[in-house]
Tab-separated table of C-alpha atoms in Angstrom:
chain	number	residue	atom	x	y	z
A	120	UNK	CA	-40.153	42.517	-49.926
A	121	UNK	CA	-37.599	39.741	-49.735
A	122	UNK	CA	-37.889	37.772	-52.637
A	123	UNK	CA	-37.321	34.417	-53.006
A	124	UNK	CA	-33.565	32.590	-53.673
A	125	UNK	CA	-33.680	29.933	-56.487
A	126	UNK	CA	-30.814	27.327	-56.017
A	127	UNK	CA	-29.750	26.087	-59.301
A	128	UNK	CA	-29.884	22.482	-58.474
A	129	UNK	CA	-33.540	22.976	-57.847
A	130	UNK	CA	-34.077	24.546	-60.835
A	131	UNK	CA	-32.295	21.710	-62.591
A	132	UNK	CA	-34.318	19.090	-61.218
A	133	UNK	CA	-37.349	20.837	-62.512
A	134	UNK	CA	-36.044	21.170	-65.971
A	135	UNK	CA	-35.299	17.081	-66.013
A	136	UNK	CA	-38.664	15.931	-64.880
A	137	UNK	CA	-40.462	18.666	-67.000
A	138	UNK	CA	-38.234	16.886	-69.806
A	139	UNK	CA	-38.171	13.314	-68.924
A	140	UNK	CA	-41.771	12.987	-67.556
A	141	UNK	CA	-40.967	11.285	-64.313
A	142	UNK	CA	-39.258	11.473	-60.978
A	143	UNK	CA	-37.300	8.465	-61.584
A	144	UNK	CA	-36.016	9.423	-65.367
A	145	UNK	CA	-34.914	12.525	-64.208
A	146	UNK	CA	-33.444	11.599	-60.913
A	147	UNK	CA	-31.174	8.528	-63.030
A	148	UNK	CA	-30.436	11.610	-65.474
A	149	UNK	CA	-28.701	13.294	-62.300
A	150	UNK	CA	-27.937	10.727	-59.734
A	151	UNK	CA	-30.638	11.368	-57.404
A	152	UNK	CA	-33.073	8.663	-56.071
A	153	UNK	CA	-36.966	9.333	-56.884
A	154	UNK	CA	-37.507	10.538	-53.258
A	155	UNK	CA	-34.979	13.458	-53.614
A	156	UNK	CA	-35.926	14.500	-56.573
A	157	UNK	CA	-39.528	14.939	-55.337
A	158	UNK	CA	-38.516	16.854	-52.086
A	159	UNK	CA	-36.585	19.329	-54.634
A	160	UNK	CA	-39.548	19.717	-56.556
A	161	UNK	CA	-41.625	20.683	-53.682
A	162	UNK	CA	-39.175	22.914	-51.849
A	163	UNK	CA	-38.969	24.791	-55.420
A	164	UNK	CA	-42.570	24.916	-55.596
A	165	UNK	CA	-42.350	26.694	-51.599
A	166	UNK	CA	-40.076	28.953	-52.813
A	167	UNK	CA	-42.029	30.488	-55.318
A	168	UNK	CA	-45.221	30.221	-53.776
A	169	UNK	CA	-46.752	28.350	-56.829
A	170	UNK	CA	-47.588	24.497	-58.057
A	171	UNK	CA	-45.531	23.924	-60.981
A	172	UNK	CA	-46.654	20.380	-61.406
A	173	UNK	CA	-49.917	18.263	-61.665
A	174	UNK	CA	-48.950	14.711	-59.863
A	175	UNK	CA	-51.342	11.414	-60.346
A	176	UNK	CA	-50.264	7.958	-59.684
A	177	UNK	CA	-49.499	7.619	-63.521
A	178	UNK	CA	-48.243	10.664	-64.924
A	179	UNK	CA	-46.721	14.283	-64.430
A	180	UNK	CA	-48.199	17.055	-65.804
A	181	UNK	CA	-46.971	20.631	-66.019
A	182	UNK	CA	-49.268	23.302	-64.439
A	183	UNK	CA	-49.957	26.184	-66.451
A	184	UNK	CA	-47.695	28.054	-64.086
A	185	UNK	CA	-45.246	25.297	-65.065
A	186	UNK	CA	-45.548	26.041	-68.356
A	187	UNK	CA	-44.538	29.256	-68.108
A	188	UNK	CA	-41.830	28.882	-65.619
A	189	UNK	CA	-39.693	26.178	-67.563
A	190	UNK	CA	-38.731	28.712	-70.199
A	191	UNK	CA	-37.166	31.034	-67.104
A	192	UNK	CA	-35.469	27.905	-65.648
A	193	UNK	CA	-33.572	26.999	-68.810
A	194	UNK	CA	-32.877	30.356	-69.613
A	195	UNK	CA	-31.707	30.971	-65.926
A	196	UNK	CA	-29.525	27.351	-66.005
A	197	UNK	CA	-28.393	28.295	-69.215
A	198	UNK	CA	-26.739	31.490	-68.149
A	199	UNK	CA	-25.270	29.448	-65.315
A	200	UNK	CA	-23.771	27.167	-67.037
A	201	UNK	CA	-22.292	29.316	-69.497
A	202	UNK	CA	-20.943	31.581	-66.856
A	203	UNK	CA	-19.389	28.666	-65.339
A	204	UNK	CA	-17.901	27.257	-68.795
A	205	UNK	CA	-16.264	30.836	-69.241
A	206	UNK	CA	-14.747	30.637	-65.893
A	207	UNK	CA	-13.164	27.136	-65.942
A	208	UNK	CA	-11.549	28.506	-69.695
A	209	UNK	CA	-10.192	31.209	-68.370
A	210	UNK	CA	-8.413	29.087	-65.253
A	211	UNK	CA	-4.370	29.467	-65.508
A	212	UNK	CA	-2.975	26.610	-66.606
A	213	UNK	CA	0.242	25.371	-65.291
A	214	UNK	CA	3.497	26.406	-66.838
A	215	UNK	CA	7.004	25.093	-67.573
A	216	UNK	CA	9.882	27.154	-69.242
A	217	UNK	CA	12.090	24.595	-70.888
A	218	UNK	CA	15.431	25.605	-72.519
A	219	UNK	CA	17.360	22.934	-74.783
A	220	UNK	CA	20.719	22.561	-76.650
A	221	UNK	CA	20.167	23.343	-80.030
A	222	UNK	CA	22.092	19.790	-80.772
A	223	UNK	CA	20.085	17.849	-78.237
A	224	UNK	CA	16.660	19.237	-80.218
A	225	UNK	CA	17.940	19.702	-83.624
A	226	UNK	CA	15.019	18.229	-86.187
A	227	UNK	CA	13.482	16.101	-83.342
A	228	UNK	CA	11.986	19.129	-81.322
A	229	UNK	CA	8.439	19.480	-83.065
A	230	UNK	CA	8.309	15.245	-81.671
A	231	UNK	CA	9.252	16.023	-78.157
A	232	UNK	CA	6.743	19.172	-77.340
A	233	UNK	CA	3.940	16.721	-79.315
A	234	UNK	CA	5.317	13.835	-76.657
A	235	UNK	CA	4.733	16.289	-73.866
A	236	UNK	CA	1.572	17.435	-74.898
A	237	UNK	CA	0.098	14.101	-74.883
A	238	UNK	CA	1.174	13.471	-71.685
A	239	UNK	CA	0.348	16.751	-70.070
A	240	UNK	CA	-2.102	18.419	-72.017
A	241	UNK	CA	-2.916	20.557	-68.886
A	242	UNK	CA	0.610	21.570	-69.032
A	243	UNK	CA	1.419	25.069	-71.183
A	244	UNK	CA	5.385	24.584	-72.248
A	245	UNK	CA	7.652	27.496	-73.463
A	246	UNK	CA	11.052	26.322	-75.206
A	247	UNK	CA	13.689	28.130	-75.684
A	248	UNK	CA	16.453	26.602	-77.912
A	249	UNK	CA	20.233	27.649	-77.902
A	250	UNK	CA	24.004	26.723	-77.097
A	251	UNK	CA	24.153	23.963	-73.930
A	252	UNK	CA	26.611	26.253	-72.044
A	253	UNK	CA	24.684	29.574	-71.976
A	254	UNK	CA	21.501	28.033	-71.011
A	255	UNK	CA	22.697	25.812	-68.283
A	256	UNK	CA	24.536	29.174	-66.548
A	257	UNK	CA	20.967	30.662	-67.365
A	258	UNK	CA	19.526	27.756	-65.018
A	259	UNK	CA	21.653	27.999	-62.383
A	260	UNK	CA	21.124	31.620	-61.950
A	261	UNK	CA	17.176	30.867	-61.815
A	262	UNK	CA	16.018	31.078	-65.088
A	263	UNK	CA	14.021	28.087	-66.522
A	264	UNK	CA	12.362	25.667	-64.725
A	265	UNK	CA	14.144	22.161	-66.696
A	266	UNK	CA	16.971	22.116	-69.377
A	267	UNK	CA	18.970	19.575	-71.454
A	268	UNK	CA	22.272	20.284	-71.669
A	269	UNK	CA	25.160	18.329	-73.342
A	270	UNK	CA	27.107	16.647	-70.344
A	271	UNK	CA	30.400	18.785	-70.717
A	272	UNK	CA	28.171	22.616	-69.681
A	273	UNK	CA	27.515	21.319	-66.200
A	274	UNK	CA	28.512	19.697	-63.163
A	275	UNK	CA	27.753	16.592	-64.863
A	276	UNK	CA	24.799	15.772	-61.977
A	277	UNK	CA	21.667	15.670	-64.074
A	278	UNK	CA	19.590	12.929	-65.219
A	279	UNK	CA	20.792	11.247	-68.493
A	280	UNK	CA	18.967	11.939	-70.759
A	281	UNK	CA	20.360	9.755	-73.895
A	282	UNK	CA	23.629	9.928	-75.706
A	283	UNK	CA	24.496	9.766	-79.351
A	284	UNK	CA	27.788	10.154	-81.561
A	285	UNK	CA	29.280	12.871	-83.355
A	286	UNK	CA	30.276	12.136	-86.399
A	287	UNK	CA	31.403	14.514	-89.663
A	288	UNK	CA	28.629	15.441	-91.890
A	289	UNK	CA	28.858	15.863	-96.042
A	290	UNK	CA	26.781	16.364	-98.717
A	291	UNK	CA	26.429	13.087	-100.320
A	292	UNK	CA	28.393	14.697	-103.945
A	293	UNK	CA	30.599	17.073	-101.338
A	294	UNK	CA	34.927	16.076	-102.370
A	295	UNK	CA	37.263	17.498	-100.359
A	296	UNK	CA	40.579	18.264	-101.935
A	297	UNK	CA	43.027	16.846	-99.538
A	298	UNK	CA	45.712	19.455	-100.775
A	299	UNK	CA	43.732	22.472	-99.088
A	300	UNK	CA	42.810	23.467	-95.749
A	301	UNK	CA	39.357	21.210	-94.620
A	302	UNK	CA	36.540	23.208	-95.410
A	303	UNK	CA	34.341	23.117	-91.844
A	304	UNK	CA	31.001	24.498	-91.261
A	305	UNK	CA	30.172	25.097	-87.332
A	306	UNK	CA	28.430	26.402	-85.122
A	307	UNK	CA	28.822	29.871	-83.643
A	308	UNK	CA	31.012	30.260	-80.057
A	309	UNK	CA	30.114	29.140	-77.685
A	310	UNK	CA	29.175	25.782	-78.669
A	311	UNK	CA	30.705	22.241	-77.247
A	312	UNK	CA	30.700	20.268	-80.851
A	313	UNK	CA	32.597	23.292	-81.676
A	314	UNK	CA	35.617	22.960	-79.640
A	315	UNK	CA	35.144	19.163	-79.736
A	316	UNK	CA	35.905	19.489	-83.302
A	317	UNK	CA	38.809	21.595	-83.472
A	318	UNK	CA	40.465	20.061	-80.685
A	319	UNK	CA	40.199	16.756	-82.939
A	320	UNK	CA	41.662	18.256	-86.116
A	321	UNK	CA	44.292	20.602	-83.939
A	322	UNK	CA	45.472	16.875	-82.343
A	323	UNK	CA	45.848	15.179	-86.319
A	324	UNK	CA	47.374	18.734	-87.725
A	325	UNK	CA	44.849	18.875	-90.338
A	326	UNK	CA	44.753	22.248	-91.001
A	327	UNK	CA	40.684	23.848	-91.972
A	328	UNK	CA	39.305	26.761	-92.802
A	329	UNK	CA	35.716	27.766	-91.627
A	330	UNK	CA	33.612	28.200	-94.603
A	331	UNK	CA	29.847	29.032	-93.063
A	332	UNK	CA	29.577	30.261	-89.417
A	333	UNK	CA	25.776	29.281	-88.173
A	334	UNK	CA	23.816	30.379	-85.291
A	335	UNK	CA	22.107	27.206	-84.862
A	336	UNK	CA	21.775	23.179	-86.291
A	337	UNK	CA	19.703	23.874	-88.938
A	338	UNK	CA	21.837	26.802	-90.762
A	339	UNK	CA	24.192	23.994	-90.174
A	340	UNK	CA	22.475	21.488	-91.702
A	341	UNK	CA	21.186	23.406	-94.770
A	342	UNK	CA	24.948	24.691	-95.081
A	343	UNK	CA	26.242	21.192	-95.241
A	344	UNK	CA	23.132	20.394	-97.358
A	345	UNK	CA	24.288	23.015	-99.830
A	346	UNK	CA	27.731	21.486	-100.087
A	347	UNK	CA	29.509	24.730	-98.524
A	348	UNK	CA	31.632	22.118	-96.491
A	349	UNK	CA	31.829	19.146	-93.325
A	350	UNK	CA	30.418	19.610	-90.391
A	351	UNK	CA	30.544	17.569	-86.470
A	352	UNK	CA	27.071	16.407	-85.978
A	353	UNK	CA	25.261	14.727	-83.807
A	354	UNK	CA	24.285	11.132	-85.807
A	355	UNK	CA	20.150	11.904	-85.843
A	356	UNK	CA	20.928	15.739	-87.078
A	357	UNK	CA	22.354	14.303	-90.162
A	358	UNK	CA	20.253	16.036	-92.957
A	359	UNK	CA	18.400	14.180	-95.478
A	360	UNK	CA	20.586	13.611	-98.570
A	361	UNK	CA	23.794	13.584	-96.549
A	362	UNK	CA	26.414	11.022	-95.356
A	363	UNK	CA	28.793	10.752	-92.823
A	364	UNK	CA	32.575	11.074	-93.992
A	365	UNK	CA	34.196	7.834	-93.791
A	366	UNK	CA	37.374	7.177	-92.744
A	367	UNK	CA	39.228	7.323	-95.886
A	368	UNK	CA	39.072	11.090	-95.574
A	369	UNK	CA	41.379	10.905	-92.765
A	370	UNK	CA	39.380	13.147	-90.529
A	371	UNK	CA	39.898	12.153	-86.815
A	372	UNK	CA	37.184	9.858	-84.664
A	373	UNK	CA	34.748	12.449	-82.401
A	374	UNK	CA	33.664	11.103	-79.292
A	375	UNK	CA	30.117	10.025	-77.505
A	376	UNK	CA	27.693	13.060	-76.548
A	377	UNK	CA	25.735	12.901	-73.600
A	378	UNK	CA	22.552	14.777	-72.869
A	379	UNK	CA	21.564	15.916	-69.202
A	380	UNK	CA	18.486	17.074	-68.132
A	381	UNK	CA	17.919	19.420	-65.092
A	382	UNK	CA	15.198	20.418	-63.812
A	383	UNK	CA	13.906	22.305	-59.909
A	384	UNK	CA	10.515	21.068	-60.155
A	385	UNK	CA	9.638	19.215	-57.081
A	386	UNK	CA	7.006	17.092	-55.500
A	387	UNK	CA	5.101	13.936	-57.984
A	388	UNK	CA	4.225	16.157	-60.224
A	389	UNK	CA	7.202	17.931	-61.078
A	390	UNK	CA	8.960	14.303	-60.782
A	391	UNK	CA	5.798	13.277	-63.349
A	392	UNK	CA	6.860	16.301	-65.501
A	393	UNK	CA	10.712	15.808	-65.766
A	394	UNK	CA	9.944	11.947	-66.875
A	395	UNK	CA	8.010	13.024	-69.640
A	396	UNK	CA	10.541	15.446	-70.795
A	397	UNK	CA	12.987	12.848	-70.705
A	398	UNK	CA	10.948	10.344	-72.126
A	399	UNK	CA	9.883	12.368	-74.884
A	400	UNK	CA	13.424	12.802	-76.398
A	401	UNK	CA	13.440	8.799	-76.238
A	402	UNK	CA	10.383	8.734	-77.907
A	403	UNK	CA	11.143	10.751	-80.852
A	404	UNK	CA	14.304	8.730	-81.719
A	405	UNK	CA	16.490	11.287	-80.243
């Protein structure tokens, strides 16, 4: 025997007037007018070949049937409604691979991903962080789907991004004895500030010696922080407790850096995307 199909809307409308007492409380509770809610009711009550309610001009009153029923309806909806929660959870969400220059994040990055998360919470980001020349060849052989690059890695077409100074970085009690090589902490090859820097001392003949190697800004920073030596920095990756070396140490003027973003994501949304990324350095005083 074929046995009857219970939509779930019906049995919803059943559960709010069983609950609220009235056609037109439970038909405001779900956006339907009195009228539909009643034809709902009745087609429910055809399916199952059974009165559920009592009607009078006043008042609603379960059947006995009713009674019983409304405990198999919620648990019924409830199932529902669960299996539907665990679906929509378990929907993919969109994601972005994002790859940055270790000097264009430096301390600012845990700011930017909060920035982006704000704006596109729907959005899951992966970062990768590391040198500006690696990662843009990385992008254009199809890895990532956005970077930010310093200016000098790429063809120099990307967005700007913003742009900040270099400057050289001491420990606020750091003296540099002018009779010996300059002490330099850097960053390992390759790396732009690198080669920025020596060119500048190679072009004043100050002769250095590199004191601490590190693989990214913050070994930097904590090596300058210890007072191993001066580093070229980007002006907001100067650490806490530091200064910048004024010119009475003699040490030649570093230029402007530039940050570029790239990015292949396309349509509004990937335009919508790529703002925010940008943005978000902005934001977080990058």
């Amino acid at each position: 025997m074929l046995k009857p199909a219970l939509e779930i809307d019906l049995l919803r409308s059943f559960i709010a007037v069983a609950e609220g007492d009235s056609f037109t409380s439970a038909g405001a509770a779900l956006g339907a007018s009195q009228s539909a809610m009643s034809v709902r009711i009745r087609k429910l009550e055809e399916r199952l070949g059974r009165r559920l309610l009592d009607r009078t001009p006043r008042s609603i009153v379960l059947t006995a049937f009713g009674e019983s029923f409304l405990m198999d309806a919620r648990r019924v909806l409830d199932a529902h409604d669960d299996a539907v929660l665990r679906a929509q959870s378990h929907v993919e969400r969109p994601s972005i691979s994002l790859a940055l220059s270790d000097h264009a994040s430096g301390a600012c990055l845990p700011e930017v991903l909060a920035v982006l998360y704000a704006r596109h919470p729907e959005v899951q980001f992966s970062a990768t962080v590391g040198a500006s020349a690696e990662i843009y060849e990385a992008f254009t052989s199809g890895h990532y789907d956005a970077v930010v690059v310093r200016e000098d890695s790429g063809d120099g077409k990307g967005r700007r991004v913003f742009h900040d100074k270099l400057i050289w970085a001491a420990a606020k009690n750091f003296e540099w004895d002018r009779r010996t090589p300059l002490p330099l902490v850097s960053l390992a090859a390759p790396c732009g500030v690198r080669a920025t820097a020596f060119a500048a001392l190679e072009a004043r003949d100050i002769p250095w010696r590199e004191v601490f190697v590190g693989t990214g800004v913050a070994a930097v920073q904590a090596a300058v922080l210890a007072g191993l030596g001066i580093a070229a920095l980007d002006s907001r990756n100067l650490p806490d407790d530091c200064r910048r070396v004024k010119a009475g140490m003699a040490l030649p003027p570093l230029p402007a850096t530039q940050m570029l973003l790239y990015h292949r994501m396309s349509g509004r949304s990937g335009n919508e995307i790529a703002s925010a990324i940008a943005s978000a350095f902005r934001e977080s005083g990058a």
